Short mmCIF file of N, CA, C and O in Angstrom, two decimals:
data_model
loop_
_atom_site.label_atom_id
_atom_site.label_comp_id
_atom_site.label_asym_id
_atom_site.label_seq_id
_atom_site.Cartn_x
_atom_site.Cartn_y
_atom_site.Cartn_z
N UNK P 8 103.69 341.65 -49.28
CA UNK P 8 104.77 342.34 -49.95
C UNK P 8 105.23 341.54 -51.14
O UNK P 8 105.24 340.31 -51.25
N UNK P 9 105.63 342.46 -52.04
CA UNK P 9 105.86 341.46 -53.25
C UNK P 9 107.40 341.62 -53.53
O UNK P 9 107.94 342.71 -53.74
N UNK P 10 108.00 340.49 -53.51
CA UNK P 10 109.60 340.53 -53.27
C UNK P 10 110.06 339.85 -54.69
O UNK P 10 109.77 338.67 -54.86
N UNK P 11 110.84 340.63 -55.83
CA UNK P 11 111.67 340.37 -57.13
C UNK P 11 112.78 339.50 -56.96
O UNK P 11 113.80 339.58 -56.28
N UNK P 12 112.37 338.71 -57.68
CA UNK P 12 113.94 337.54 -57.83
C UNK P 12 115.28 338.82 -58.74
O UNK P 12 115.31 339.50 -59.76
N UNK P 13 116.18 338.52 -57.56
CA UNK P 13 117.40 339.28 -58.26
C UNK P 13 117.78 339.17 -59.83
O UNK P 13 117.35 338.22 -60.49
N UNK P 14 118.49 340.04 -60.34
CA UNK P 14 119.15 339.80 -61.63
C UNK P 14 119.97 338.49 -61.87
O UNK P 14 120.35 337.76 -60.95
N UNK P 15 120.20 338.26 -63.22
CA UNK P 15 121.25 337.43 -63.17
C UNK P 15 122.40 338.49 -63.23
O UNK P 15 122.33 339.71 -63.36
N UNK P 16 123.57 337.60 -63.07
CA UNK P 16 124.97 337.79 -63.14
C UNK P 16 125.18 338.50 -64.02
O UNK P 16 125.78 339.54 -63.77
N UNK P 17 124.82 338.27 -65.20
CA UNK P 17 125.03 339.42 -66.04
C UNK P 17 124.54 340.57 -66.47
O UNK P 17 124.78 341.14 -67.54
N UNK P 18 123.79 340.93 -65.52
CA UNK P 18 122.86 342.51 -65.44
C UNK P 18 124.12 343.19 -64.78
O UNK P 18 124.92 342.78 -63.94
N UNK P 19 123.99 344.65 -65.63
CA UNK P 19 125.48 346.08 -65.23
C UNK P 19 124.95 346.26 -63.65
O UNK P 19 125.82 346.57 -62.84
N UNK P 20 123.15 346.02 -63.00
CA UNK P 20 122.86 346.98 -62.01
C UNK P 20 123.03 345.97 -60.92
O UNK P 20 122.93 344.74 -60.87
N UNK P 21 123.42 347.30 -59.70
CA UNK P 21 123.50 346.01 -58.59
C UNK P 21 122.37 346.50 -57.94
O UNK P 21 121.72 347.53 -58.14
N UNK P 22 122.22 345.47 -57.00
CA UNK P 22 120.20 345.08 -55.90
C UNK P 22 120.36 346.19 -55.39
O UNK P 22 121.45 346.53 -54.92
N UNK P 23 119.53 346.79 -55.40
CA UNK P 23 118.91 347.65 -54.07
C UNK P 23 117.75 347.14 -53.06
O UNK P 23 116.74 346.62 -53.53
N UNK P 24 117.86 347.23 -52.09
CA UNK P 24 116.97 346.47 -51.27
C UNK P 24 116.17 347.75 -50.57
O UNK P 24 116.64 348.82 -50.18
N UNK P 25 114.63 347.22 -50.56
CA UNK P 25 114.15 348.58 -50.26
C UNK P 25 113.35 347.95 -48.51
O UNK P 25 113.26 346.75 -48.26
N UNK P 26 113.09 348.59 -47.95
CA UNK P 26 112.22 347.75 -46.38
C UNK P 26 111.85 348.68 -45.63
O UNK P 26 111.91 349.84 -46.06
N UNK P 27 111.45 348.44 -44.51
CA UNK P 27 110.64 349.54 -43.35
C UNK P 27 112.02 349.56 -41.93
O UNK P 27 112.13 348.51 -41.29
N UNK P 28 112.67 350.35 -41.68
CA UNK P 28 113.14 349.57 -40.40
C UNK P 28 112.18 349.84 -38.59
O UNK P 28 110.96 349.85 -38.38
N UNK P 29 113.02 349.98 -37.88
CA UNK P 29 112.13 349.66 -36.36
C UNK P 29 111.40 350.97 -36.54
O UNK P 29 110.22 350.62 -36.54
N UNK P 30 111.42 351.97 -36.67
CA UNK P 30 110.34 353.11 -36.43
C UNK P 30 109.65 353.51 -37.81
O UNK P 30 109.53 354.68 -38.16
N UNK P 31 109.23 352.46 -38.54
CA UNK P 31 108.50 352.54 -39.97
C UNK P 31 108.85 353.55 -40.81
O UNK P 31 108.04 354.14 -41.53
N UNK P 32 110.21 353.82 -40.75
CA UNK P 32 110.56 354.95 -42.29
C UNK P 32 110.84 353.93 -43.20
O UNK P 32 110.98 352.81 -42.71
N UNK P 33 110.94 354.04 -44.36
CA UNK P 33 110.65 353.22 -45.69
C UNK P 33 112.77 353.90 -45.91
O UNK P 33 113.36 354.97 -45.79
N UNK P 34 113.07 352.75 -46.20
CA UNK P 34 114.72 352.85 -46.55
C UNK P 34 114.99 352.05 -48.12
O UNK P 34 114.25 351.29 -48.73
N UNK P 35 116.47 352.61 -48.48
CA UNK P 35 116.36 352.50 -50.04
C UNK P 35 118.12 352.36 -49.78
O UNK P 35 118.69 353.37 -49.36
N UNK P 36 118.81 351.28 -50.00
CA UNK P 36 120.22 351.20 -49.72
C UNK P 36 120.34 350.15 -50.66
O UNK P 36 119.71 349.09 -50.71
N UNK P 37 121.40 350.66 -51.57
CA UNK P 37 122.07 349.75 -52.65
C UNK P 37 123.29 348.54 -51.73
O UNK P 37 124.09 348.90 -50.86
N UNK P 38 123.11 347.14 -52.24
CA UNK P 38 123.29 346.08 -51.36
C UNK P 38 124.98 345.81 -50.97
O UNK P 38 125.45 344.78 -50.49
N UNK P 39 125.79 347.20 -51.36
CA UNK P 39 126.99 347.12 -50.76
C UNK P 39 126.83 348.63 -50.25
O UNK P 39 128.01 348.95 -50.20
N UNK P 40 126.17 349.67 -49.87
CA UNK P 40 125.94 350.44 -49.25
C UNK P 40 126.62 351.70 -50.02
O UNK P 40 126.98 352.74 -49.46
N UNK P 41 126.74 351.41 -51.42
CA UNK P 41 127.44 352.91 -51.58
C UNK P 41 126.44 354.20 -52.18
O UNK P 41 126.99 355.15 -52.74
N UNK P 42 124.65 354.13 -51.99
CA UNK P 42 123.79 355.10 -51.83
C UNK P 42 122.94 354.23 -50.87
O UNK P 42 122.95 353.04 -50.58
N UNK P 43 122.26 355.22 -50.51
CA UNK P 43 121.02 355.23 -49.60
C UNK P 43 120.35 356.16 -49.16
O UNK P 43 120.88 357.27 -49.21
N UNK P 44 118.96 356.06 -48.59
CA UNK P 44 118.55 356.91 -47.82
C UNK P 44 116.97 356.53 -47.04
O UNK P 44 116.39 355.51 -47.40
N UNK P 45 116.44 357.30 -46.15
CA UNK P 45 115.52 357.20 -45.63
C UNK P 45 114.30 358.13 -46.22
O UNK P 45 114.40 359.30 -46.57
N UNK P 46 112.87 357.14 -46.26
CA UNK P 46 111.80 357.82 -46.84
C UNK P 46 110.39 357.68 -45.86
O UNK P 46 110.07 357.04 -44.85
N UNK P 47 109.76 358.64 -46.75
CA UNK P 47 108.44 358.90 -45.69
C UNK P 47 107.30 357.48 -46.49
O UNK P 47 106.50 356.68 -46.00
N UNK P 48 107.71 357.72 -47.70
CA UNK P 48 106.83 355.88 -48.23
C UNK P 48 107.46 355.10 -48.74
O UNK P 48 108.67 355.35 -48.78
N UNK P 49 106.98 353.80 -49.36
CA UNK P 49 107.69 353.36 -50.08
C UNK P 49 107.62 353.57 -51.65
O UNK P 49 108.36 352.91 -52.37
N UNK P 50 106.60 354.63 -52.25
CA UNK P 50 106.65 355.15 -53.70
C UNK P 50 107.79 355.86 -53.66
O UNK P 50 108.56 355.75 -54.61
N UNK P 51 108.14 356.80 -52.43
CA UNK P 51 109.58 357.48 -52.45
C UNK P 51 110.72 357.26 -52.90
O UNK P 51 111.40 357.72 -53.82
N UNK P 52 110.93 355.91 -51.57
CA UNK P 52 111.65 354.87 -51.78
C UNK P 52 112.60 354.04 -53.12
O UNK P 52 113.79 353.89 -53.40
N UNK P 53 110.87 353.51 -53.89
CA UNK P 53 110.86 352.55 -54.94
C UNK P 53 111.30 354.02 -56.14
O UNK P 53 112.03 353.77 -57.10
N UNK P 54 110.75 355.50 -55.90
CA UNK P 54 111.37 356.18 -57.24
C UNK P 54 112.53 356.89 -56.78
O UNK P 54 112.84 357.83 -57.52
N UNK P 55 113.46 356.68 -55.52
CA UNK P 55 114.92 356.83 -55.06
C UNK P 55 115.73 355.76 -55.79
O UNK P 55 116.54 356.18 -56.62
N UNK P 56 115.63 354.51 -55.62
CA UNK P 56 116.19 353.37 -56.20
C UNK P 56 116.25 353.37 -57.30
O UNK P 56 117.36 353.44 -57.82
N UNK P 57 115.00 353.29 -58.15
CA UNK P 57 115.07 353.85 -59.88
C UNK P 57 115.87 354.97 -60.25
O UNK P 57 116.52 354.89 -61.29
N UNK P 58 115.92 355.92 -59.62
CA UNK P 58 117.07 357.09 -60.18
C UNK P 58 118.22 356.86 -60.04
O UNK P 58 119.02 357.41 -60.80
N UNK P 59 118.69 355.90 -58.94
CA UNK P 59 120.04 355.44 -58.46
C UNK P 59 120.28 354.46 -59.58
O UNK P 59 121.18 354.69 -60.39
N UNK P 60 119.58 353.46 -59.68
CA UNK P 60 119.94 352.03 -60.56
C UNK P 60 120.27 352.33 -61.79
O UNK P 60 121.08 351.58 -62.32
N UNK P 61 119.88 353.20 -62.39
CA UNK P 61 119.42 353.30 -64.06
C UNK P 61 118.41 352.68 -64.46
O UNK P 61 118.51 351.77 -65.29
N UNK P 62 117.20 353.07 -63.92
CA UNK P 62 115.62 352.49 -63.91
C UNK P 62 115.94 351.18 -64.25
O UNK P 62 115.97 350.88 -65.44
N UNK P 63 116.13 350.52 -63.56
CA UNK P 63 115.79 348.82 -63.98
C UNK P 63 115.15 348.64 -62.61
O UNK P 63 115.85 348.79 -61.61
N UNK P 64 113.70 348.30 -62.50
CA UNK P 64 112.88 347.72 -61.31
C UNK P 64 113.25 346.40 -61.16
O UNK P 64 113.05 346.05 -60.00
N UNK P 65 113.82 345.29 -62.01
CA UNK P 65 114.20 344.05 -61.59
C UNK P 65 115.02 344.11 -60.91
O UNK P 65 115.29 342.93 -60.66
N UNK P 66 116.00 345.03 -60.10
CA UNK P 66 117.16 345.30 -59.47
C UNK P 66 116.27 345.21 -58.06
O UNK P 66 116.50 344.34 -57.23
N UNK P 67 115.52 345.92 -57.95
CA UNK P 67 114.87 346.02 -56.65
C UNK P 67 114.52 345.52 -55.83
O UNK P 67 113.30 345.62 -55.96
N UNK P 68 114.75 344.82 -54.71
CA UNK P 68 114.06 343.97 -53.69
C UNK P 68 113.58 344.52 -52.12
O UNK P 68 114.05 345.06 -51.11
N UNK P 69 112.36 344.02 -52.65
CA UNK P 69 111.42 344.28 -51.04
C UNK P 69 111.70 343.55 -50.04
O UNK P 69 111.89 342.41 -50.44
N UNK P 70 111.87 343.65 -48.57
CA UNK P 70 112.48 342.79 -47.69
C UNK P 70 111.45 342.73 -46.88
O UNK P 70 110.96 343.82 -46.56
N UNK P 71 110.84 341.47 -46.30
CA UNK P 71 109.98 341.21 -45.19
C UNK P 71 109.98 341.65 -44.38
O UNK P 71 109.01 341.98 -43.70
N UNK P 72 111.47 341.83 -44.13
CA UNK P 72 112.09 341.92 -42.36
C UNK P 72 112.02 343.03 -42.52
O UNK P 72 111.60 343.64 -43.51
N UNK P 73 112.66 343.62 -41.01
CA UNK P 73 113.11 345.23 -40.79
C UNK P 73 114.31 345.40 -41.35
O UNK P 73 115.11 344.47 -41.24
N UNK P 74 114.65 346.44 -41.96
CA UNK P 74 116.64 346.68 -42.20
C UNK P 74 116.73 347.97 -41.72
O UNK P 74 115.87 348.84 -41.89
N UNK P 75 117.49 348.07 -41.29
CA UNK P 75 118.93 349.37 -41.18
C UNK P 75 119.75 350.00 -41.98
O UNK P 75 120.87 349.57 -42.27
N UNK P 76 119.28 351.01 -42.37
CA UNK P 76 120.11 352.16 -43.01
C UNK P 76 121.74 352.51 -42.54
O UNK P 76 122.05 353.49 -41.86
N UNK P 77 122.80 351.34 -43.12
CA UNK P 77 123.88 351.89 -43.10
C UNK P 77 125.08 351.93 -44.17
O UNK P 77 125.65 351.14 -44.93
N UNK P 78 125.13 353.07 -43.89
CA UNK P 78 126.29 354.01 -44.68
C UNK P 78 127.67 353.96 -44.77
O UNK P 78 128.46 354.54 -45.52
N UNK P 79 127.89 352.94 -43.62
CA UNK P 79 129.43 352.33 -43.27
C UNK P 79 129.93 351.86 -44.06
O UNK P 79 129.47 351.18 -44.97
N UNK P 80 131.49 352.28 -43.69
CA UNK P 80 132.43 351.87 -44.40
C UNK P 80 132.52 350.82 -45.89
O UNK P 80 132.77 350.92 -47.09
N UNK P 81 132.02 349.54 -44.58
CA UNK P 81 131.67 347.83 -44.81
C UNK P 81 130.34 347.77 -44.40
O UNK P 81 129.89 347.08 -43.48
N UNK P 82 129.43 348.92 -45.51
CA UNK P 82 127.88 348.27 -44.91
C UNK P 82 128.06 347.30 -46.04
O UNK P 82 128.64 347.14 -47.11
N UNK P 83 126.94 346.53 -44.88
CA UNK P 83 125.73 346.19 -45.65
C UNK P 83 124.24 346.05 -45.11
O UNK P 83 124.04 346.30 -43.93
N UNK P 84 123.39 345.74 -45.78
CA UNK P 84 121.83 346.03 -45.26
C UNK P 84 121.87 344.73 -44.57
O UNK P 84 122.17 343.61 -44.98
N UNK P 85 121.40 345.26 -43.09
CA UNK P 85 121.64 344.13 -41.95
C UNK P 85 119.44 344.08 -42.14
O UNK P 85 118.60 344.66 -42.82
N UNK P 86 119.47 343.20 -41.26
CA UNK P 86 118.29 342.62 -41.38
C UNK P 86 118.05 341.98 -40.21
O UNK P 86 118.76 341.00 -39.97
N UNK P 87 116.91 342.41 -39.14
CA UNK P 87 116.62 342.31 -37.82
C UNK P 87 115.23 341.19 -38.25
O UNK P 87 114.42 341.29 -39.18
N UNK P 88 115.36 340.04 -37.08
CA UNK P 88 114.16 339.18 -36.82
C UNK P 88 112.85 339.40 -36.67
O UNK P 88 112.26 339.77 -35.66
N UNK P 89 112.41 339.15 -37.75
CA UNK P 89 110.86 339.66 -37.41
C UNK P 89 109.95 339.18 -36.04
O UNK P 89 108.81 339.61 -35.87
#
């Protein structure tokens, strides 16, 4: 997997983190949770995030681990032990 070093500080876009969680749907959740969603790949995924961000792919990060799609209040993209 090929994982992007975040923006600096002074980029307008914030991370989206893209990953697989426990039953392999491909997820797309901006890193304070205020979009998201669940996909059947990760081209889905990776062109969900681009429409959300304002196409900047340096925003994007691939995660090793598994994550969880949540929408809460106070999400954020939790991240289970591989």
């Amino acid at each position: 997997m090929k994982l992007v070093e975040p923006p600096s500080s002074s980029s307008p876009s914030t991370i989206v983190f893209i990953g697989k969680n426990r039953r392999g749907q491909w997820i797309a959740q901006e890193q304070n949770g205020l979009y998201g969603g669940l996909f059947v790949s990760r081209a889905q995924a990776i062109k969900y995030a681009l429409s959300e961000n304002g196409q900047h792919p340096e925003t994007i990060v691939e995660l090793p681990r598994e994550i969880e799609l949540d929408m809460g209040k106070n999400a954020r993209v939790s991240q289970r032990a591989a």
